[in-house]
Coordinates of C-alpha atoms in Angstrom, one line a residue:
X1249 CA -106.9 48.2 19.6
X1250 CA -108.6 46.1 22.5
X1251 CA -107.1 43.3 21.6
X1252 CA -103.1 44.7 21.4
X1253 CA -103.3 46.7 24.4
X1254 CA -104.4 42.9 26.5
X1255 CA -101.9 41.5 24.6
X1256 CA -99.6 44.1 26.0
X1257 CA -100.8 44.2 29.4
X1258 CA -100.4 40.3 29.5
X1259 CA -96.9 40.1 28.2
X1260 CA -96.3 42.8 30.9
X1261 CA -97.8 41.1 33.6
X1262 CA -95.2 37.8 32.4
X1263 CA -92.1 38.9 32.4
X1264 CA -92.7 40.8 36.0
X1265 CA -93.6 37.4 37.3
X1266 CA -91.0 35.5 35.9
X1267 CA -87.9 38.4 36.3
X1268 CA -85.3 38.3 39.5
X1269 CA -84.1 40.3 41.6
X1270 CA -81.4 40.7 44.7
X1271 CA -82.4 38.6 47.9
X1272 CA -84.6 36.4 45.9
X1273 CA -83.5 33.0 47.1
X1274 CA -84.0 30.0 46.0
X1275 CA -82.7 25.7 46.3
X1276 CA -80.7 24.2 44.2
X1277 CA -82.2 20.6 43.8
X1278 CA -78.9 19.0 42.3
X1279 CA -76.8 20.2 45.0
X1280 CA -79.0 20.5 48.2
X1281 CA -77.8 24.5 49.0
X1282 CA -80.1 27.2 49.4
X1283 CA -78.9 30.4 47.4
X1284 CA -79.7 34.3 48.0
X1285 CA -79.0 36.2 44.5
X1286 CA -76.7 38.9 45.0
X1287 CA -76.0 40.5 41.4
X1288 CA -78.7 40.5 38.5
X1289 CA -77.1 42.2 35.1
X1290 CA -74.1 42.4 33.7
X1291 CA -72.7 39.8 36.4
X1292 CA -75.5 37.5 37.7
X1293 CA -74.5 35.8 41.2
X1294 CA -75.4 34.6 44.5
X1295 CA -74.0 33.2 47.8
X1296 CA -74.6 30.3 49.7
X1297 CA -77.4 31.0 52.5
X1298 CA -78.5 29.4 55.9
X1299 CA -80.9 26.4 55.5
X1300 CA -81.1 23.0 57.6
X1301 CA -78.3 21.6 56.5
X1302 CA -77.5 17.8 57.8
X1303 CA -75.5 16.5 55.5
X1304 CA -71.6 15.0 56.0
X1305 CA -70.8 16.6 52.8
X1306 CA -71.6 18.9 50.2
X1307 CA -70.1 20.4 46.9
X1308 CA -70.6 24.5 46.3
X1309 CA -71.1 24.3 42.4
X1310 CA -69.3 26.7 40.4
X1311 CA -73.3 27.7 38.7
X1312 CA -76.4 26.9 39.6
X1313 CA -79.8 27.9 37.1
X1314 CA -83.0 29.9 38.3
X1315 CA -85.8 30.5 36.1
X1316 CA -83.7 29.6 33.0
X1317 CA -81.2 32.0 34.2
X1318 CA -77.9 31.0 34.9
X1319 CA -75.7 32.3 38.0
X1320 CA -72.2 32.3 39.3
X1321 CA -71.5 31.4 43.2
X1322 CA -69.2 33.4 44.4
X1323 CA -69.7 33.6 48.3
X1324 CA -70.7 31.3 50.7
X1325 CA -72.8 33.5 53.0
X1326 CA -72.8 34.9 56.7
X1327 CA -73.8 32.2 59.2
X1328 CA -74.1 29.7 56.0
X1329 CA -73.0 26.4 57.7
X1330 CA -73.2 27.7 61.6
X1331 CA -73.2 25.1 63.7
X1332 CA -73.8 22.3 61.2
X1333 CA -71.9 19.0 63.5
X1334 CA -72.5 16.3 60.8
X1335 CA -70.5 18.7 57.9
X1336 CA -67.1 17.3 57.6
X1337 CA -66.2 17.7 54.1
X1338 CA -67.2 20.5 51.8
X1339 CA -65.6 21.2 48.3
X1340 CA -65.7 24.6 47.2
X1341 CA -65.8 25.5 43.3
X1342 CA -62.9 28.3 42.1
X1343 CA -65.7 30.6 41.8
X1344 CA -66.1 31.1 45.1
X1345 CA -63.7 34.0 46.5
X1346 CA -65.7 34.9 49.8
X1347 CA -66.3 33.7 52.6
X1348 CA -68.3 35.7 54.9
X1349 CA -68.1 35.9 58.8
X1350 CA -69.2 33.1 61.0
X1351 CA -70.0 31.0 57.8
X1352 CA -68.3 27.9 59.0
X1353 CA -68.4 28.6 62.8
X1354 CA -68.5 25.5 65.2
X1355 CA -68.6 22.7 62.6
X1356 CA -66.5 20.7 64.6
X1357 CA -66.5 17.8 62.4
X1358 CA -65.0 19.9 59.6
X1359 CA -62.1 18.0 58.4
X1360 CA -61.8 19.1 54.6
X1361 CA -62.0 22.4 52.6
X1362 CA -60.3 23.8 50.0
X1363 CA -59.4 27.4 50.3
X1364 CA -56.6 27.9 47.7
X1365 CA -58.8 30.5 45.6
X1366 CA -59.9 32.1 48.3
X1367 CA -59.4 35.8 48.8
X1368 CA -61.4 37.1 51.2
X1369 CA -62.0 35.2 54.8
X1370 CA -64.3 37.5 57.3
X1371 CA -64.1 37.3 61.0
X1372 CA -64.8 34.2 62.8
X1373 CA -65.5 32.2 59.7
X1374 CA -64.0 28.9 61.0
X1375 CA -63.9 29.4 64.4
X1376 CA -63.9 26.3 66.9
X1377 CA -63.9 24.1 63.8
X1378 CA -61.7 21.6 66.0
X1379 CA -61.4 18.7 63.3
X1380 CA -59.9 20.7 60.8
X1381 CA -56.3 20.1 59.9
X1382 CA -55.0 22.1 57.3
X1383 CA -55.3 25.6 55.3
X1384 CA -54.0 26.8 52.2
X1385 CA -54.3 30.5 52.4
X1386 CA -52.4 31.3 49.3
X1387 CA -54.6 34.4 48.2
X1388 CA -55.8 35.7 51.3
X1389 CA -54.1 38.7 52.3
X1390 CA -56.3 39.8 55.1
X1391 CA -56.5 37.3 58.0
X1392 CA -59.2 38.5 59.7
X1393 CA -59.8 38.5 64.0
X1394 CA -60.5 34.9 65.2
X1395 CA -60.9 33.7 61.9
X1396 CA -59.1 30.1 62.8
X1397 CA -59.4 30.7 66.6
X1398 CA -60.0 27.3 68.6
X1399 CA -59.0 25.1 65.1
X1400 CA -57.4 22.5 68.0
X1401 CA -56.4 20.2 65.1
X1402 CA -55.3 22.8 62.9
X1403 CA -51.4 22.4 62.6
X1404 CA -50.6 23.3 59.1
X1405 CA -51.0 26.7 57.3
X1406 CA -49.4 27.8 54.0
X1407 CA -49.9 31.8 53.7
X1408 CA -49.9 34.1 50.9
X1409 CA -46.5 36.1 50.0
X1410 CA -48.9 39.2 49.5
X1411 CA -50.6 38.7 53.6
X1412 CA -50.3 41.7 55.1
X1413 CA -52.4 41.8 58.0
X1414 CA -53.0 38.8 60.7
X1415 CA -55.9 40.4 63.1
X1416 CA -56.6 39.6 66.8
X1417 CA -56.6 35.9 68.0
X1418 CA -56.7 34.9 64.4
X1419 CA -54.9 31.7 65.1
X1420 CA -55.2 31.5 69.1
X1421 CA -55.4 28.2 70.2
X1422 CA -54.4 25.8 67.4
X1423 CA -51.5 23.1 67.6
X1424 CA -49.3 25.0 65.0
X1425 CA -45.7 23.7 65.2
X1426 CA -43.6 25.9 62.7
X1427 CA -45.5 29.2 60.7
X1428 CA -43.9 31.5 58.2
X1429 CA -44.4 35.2 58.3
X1430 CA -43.8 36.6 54.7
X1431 CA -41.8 40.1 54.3
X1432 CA -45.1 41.5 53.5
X1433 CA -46.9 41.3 56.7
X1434 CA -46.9 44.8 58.5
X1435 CA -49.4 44.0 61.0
X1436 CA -49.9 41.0 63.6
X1437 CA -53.0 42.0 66.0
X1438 CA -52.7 41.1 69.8
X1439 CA -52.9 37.6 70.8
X1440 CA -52.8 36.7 66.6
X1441 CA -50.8 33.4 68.3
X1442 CA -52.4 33.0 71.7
X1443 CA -51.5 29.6 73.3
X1444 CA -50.5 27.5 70.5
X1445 CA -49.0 25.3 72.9
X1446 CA -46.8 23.2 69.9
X1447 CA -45.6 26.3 68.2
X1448 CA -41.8 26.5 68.6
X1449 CA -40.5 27.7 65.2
X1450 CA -41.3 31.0 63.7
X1451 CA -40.1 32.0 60.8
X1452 CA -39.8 36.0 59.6
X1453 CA -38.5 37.4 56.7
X1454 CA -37.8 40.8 57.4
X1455 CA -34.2 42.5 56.2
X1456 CA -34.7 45.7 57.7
X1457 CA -35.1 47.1 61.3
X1458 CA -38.1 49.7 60.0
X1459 CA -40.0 46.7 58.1
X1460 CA -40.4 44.8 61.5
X1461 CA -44.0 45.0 63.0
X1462 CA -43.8 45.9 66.3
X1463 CA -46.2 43.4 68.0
X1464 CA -47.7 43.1 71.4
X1465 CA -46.0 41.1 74.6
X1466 CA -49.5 38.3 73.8
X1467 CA -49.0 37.9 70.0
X1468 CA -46.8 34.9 71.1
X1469 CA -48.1 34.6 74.7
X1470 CA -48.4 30.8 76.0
X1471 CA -46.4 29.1 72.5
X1472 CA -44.1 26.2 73.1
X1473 CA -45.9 24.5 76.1
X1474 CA -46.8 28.0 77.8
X1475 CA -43.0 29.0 77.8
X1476 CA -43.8 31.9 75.2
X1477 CA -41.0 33.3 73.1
X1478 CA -38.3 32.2 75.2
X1479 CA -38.9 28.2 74.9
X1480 CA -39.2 28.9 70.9
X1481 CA -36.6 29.3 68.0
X1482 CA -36.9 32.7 65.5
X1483 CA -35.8 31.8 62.6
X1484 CA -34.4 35.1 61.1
X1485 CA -32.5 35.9 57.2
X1486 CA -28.4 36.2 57.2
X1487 CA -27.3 39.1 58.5
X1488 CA -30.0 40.2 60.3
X1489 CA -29.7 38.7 64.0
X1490 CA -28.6 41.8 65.8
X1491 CA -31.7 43.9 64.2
X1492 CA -34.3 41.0 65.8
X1493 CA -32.2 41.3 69.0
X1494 CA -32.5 45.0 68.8
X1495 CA -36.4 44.6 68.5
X1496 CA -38.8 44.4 71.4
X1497 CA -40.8 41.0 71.8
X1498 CA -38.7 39.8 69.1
X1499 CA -35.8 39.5 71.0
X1500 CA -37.7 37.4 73.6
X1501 CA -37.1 34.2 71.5
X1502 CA -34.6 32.0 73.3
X1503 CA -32.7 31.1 70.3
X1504 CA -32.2 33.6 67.3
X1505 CA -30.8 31.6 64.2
X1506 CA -30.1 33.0 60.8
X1507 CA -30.1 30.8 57.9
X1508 CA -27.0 30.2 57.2
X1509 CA -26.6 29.1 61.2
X1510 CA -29.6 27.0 60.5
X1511 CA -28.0 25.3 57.3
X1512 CA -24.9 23.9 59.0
X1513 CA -27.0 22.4 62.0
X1514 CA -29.1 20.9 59.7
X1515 CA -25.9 19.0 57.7
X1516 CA -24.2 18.4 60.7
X1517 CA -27.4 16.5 61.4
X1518 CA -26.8 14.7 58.7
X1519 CA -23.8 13.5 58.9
X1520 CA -24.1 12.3 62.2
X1521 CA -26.9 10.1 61.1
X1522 CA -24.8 8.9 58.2
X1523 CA -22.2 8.0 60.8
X1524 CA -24.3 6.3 62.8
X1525 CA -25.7 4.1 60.4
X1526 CA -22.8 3.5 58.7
X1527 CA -22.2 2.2 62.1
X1528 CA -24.4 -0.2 63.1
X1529 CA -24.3 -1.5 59.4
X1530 CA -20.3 -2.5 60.7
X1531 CA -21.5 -4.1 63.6
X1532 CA -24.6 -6.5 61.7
X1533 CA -22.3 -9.2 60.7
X1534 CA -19.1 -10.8 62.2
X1535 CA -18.6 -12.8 58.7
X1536 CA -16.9 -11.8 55.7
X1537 CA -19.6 -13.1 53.5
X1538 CA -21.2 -9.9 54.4
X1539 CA -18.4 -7.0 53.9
X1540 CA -19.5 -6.6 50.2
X1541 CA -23.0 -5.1 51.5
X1542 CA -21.5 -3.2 53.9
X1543 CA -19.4 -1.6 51.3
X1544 CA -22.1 -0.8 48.7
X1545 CA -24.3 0.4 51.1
X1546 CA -21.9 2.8 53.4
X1547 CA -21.2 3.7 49.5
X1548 CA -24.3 5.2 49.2
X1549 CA -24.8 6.7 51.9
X1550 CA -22.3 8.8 51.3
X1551 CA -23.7 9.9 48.2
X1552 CA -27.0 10.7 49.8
X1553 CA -25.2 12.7 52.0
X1554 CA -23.1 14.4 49.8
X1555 CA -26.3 15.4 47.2
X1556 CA -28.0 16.8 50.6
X1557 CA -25.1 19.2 51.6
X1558 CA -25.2 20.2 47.7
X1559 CA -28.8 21.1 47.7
X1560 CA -28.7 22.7 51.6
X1561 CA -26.3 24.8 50.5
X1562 CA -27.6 26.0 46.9
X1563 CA -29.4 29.0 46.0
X1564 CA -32.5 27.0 46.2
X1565 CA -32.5 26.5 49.4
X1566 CA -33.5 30.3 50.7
X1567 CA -36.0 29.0 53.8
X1568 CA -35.9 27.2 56.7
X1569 CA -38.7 25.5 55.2
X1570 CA -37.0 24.3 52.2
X1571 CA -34.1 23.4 54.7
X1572 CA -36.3 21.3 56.9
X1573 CA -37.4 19.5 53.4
X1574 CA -34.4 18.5 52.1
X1575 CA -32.8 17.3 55.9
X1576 CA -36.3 15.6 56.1
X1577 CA -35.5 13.9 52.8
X1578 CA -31.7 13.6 53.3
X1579 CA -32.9 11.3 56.9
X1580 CA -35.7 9.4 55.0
X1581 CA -33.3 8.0 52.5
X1582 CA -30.6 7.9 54.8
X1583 CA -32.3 5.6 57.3
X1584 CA -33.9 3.8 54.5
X1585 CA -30.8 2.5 52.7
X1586 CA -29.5 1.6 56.4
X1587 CA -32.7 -0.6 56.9
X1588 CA -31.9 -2.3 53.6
X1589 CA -28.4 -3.0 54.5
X1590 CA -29.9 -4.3 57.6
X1591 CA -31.8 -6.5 56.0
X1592 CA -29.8 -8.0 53.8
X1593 CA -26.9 -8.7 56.5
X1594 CA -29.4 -10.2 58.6
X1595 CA -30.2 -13.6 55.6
X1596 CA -26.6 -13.5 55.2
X1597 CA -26.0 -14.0 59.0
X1598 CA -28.9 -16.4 58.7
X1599 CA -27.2 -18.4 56.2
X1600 CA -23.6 -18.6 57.7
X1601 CA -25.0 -19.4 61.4
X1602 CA -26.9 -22.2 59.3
X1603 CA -23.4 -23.1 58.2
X1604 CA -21.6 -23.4 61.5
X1605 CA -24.3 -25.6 63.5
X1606 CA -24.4 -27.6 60.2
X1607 CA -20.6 -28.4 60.9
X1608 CA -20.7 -28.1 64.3
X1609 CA -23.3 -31.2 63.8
X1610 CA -21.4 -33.7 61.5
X1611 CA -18.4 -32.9 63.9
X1612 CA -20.1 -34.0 66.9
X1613 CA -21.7 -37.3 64.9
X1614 CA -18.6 -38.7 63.7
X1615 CA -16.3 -38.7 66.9
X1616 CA -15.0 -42.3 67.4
X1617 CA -14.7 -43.1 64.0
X1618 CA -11.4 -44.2 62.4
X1619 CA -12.6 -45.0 58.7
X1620 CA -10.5 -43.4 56.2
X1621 CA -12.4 -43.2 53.4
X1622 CA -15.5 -41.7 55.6
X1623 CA -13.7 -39.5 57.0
X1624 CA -12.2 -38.1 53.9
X1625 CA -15.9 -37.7 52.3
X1626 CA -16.8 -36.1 55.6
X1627 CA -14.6 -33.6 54.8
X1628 CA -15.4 -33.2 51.7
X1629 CA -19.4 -32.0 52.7
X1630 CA -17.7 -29.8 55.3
X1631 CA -15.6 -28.2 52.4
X1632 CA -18.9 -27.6 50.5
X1633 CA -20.7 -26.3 53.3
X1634 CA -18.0 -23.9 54.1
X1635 CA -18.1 -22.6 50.5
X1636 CA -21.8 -23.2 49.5
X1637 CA -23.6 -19.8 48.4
X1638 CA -27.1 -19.5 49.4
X1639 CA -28.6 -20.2 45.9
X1640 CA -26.3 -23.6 45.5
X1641 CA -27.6 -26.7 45.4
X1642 CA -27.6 -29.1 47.3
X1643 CA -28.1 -26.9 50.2
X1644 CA -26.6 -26.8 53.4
X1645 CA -29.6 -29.1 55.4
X1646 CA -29.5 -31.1 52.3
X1647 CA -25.6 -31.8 52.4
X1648 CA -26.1 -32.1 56.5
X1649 CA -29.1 -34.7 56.5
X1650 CA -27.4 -36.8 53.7
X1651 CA -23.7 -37.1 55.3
X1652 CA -25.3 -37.6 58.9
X1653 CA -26.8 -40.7 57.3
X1654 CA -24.0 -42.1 55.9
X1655 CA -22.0 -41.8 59.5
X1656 CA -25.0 -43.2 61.0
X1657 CA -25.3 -46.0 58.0
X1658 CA -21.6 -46.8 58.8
X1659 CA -22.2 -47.0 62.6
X1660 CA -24.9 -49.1 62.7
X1661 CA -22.9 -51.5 60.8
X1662 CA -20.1 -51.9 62.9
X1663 CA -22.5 -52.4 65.8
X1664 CA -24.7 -55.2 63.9
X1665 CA -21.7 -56.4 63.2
X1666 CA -20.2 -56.5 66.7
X1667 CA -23.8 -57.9 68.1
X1668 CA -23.4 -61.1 65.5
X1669 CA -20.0 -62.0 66.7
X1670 CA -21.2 -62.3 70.3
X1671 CA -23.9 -64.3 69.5
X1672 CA -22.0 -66.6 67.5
X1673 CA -19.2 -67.1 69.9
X1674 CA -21.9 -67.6 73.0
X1675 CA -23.4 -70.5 71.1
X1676 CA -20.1 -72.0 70.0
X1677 CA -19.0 -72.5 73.5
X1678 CA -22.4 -73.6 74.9
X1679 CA -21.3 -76.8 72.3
X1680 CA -17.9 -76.8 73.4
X1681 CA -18.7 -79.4 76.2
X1682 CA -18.3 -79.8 80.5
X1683 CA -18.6 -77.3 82.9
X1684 CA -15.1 -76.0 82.9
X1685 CA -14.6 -76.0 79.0
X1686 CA -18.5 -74.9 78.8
X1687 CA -16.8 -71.9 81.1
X1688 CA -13.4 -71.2 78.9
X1689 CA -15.6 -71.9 75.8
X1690 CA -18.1 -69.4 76.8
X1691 CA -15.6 -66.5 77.6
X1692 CA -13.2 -67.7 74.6
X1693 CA -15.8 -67.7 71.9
X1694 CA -17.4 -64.2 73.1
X1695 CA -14.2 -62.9 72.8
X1696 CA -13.2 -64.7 69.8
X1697 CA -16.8 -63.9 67.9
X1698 CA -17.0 -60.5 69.2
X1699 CA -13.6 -59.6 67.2
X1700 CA -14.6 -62.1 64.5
X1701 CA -18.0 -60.0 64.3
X1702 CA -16.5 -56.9 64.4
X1703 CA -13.7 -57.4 62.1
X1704 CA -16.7 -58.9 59.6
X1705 CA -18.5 -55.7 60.1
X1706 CA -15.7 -53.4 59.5
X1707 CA -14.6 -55.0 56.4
X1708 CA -17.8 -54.9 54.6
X1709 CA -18.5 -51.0 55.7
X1710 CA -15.2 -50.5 54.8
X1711 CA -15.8 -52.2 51.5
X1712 CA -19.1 -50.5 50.9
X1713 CA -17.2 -47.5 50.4
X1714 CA -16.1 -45.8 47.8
X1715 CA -12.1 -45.8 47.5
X1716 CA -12.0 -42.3 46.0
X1717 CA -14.2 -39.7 48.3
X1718 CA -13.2 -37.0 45.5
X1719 CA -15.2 -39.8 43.1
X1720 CA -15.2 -39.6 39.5
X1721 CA -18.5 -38.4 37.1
X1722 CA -20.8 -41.1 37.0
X1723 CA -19.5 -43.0 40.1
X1724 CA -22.4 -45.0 42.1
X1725 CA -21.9 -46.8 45.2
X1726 CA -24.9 -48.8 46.8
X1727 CA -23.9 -49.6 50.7
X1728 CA -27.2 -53.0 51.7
X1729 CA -27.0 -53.5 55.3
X1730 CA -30.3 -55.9 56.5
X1731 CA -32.9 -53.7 55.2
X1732 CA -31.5 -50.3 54.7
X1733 CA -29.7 -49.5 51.8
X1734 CA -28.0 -46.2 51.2
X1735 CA -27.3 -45.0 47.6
X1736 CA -24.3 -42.6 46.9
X1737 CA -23.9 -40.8 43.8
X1738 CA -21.2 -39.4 42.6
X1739 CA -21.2 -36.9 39.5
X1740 CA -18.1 -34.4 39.4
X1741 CA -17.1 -33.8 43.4
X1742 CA -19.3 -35.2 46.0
X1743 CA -23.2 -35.3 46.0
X1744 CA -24.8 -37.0 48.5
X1745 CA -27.6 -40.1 47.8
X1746 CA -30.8 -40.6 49.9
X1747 CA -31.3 -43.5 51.9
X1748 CA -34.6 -45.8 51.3

């Protein structure tokens, strides 16, 4: 009987050592957090507490295991990460549905969190977090006060169609540009917009007079560079403009626009751009080389802006939001097709400015010269320049180098040619005897030799040349003057040989 009763006792004494309770707390090795247990029974949990947190980065788990017992994490506590300056990421399981007030508070290095599952944000919770971003507050439909107050990088919020309720200075001080108050909201709290100095587009989506909040003068106090309301567009459903205009603060906004007012600026936008780059496409290129790319791509351009105006003006297109996607998208491929075109015209303008100095070169190289049969293959290379596509070959330098060699070939004969007459008359009247016939001699037999030379060199360029500049397949012509020799080949029309 002894011996069951300590048996008892002990067993006891066990489990009440080893069992849990609410506000035990513990750390959770694997992920660094310190956890308080909040729920032991039919749910077991626990929230993320305070500890000494120096980290850059840490992951919430979805479950974490104490005493063999497993728990969910479903809050991340009051205070939790207060004032932690080295936190810039934190990743947050879809377990977690609270986050409780001041919990993120002056992290002002938070860049990254996830709050898509979230339901429940308390007051304060990321307040002065000045690195953060971007929010997704898809299931929270209490904002509470101050709650993104001082978030001076904060510029992009997505909120849930079932908000109701933004509180005091919830999102005073951020750079918001554009927010979107769903039909569901039926309370903004004073100063809920408080100097967000880049906000300039608010968009509401109330139908009826009755369903508009009535807000204070300082919900939209200091917005669009401290001009409030009145240096700031409301964007407002068709049909509804004279009901905001009706509406105190409301009707404050400089410009009231409904949708449908909005739709047509936005494709007048468009088409404008379209113009314009249709444009300046025109005005790339003065050749004609280039008018098939103008024509494909003004082409489709036209059907970019002709599928925007279509999807502006569908049923789809119910926001200003959606609008300012689809004219973002419309200008993106608009502007990108023009920068193609651009590009394009630009090697084509490459290629026929390559083409006119080309010509412009053999022009200038073979003034002065009165061979026929050059001349007529001279015109030939121009012929092929003038028609040559960029992928032909030979290429334009190709054709220019070779033909400015032959020219230069054919006038450095003549001028040999010319230099070996003079000689040869010089010495011919040096033998020609006394003074007076040395004198006549001399000047005779310069003048005799030079024409004699320069007939002789003319007549063997000329006969070095090829008879037929069209040539004939298979035609070779070898032009030896001292040491140079140039080597024309002739296949079909007229190639060009390389000089060794």
């Amino acid at each position: 009987m002894r011996k069951t009763l300590f048996l008892f006792l002990a067993l006891t004494l066990s489990a009440g050592l080893w069992a849990q309770s609410a506000g035990d707390q513990f750390v959770d090795k694997t992920s660094g957090l310190r956890f308080e247990i909040t729920a032991v029974g039919e749910t077991n949990t626990v929230k993320v507490i305070r500890n000494d947190y120096a980290g850059t980065s840490y992951t919430v788990p979805a479950t974490v295991t104490y005493q063999s017992k497993t728990f969910t994490v479903t809050t991340i506590g009051d205070g939790a990460f207060f004032n932690c300056n080295a936190l810039q990421s934190i990743t947050l399981s879809a377990s977690v549905t609270t986050i409780k007030y001041n919990a993120f508070k002056t992290c002002k290095a938070l860049q990254s969190i996830d709050l898509s599952h979230v339901t429940t944000i308390e007051y304060a919770a990321f307040d002065q977090c000045k690195a953060l971003q971007s929010i997704d507050l898809s299931h929270v439909t209490t904002i509470e006060s101050s709650v993104f107050n001082g978030c001076t990088a904060l510029q992009f919020v997505t909120l849930s169609e079932n908000l109701t309720t933004i509180e005091t200075s919830a999102f005073s001080n951020c750079i918001l540009q554009s927010i979107t108050l769903p039909a569901s909201v039926t309370t903004i709290g004073e100063k809920a917009f408080f100097n967000c100095l880049h906000l300039t587009d608010v968009t509401v989506a109330w139908t009826e007079a009755a369903k508009i909040p009535t807000i204070d003068e300082n919900v939209f106090r200091n917005i669009a560079n401290s001009q409030g309301p009145s240096g700031a567009t409301l964007h407002v459903p068709d049909g509804t403009k004279m009901l905001y205009q009706a509406a105190a603060v409301w009707n404050t906004f400089d410009t009231i626009i409904e949708l449908a007012e909005y739709k047509a600026a936005a494709i007048a936008e468009i088409k404008q751009l379209a113009t314009d780059a249709k444009t300046a496409i025109d005005a790339a290129s003065p050749y004609k080389a280039a008018d098939a790319i103008k024509l494909d791509y003004k082409a489709k351009i036209d059907l970019i802006v002709e599928a925007a105006i279509e999807a502006i003006n569908s049923d789809e297109a119910t926001t200003v939001a959606r609008v300012d996607e689809l004219r973002s998208l419309a200008v993106l491929r608009i502007n990108g097709r023009k920068e193609e075109a651009l590009t394009a015209i630009a090697k084509i303008n490459e290629f026929e400015d390559a083409k006119v100095q080309a010509i412009a070169d053999i022009t200038n190289a073979r003034q002065g010269i009165q061979n026929e049969n050059l001349n007529n293959w001279i015109e030939a290379a121009i012929s092929d320049i003038q028609h040559g596509a960029p992928d032909a070959t030979p290429g334009i330098d190709e054709i220019k180098e070779e033909i400015l060699n032959l020219i230069n070939f054919f006038k450095e004969g003549k001028a040999e040619g010319e230099t070996t007459g003079d000689a040869a008359g010089y010495q011919r009247g040096l033998a020609e005897g006394d003074s007076i016939g040395y004198a006549r001699g001399k000047a005779e037999g310069i003048e005799e030799g030079k024409a004699a030379g320069k007939a002789e060199g003319l007549a063997e360029a000329k006969a070095a040349l090829p008879t037929d500049p069209e040539g004939t397949a298979g035609h070779t012509v070898t032009i030896t003057k001292g040491e140079k020799t140039l080597i024309l080949v002739n296949p079909d029309k007229v190639t060009y040989g390389k000089q060794e």
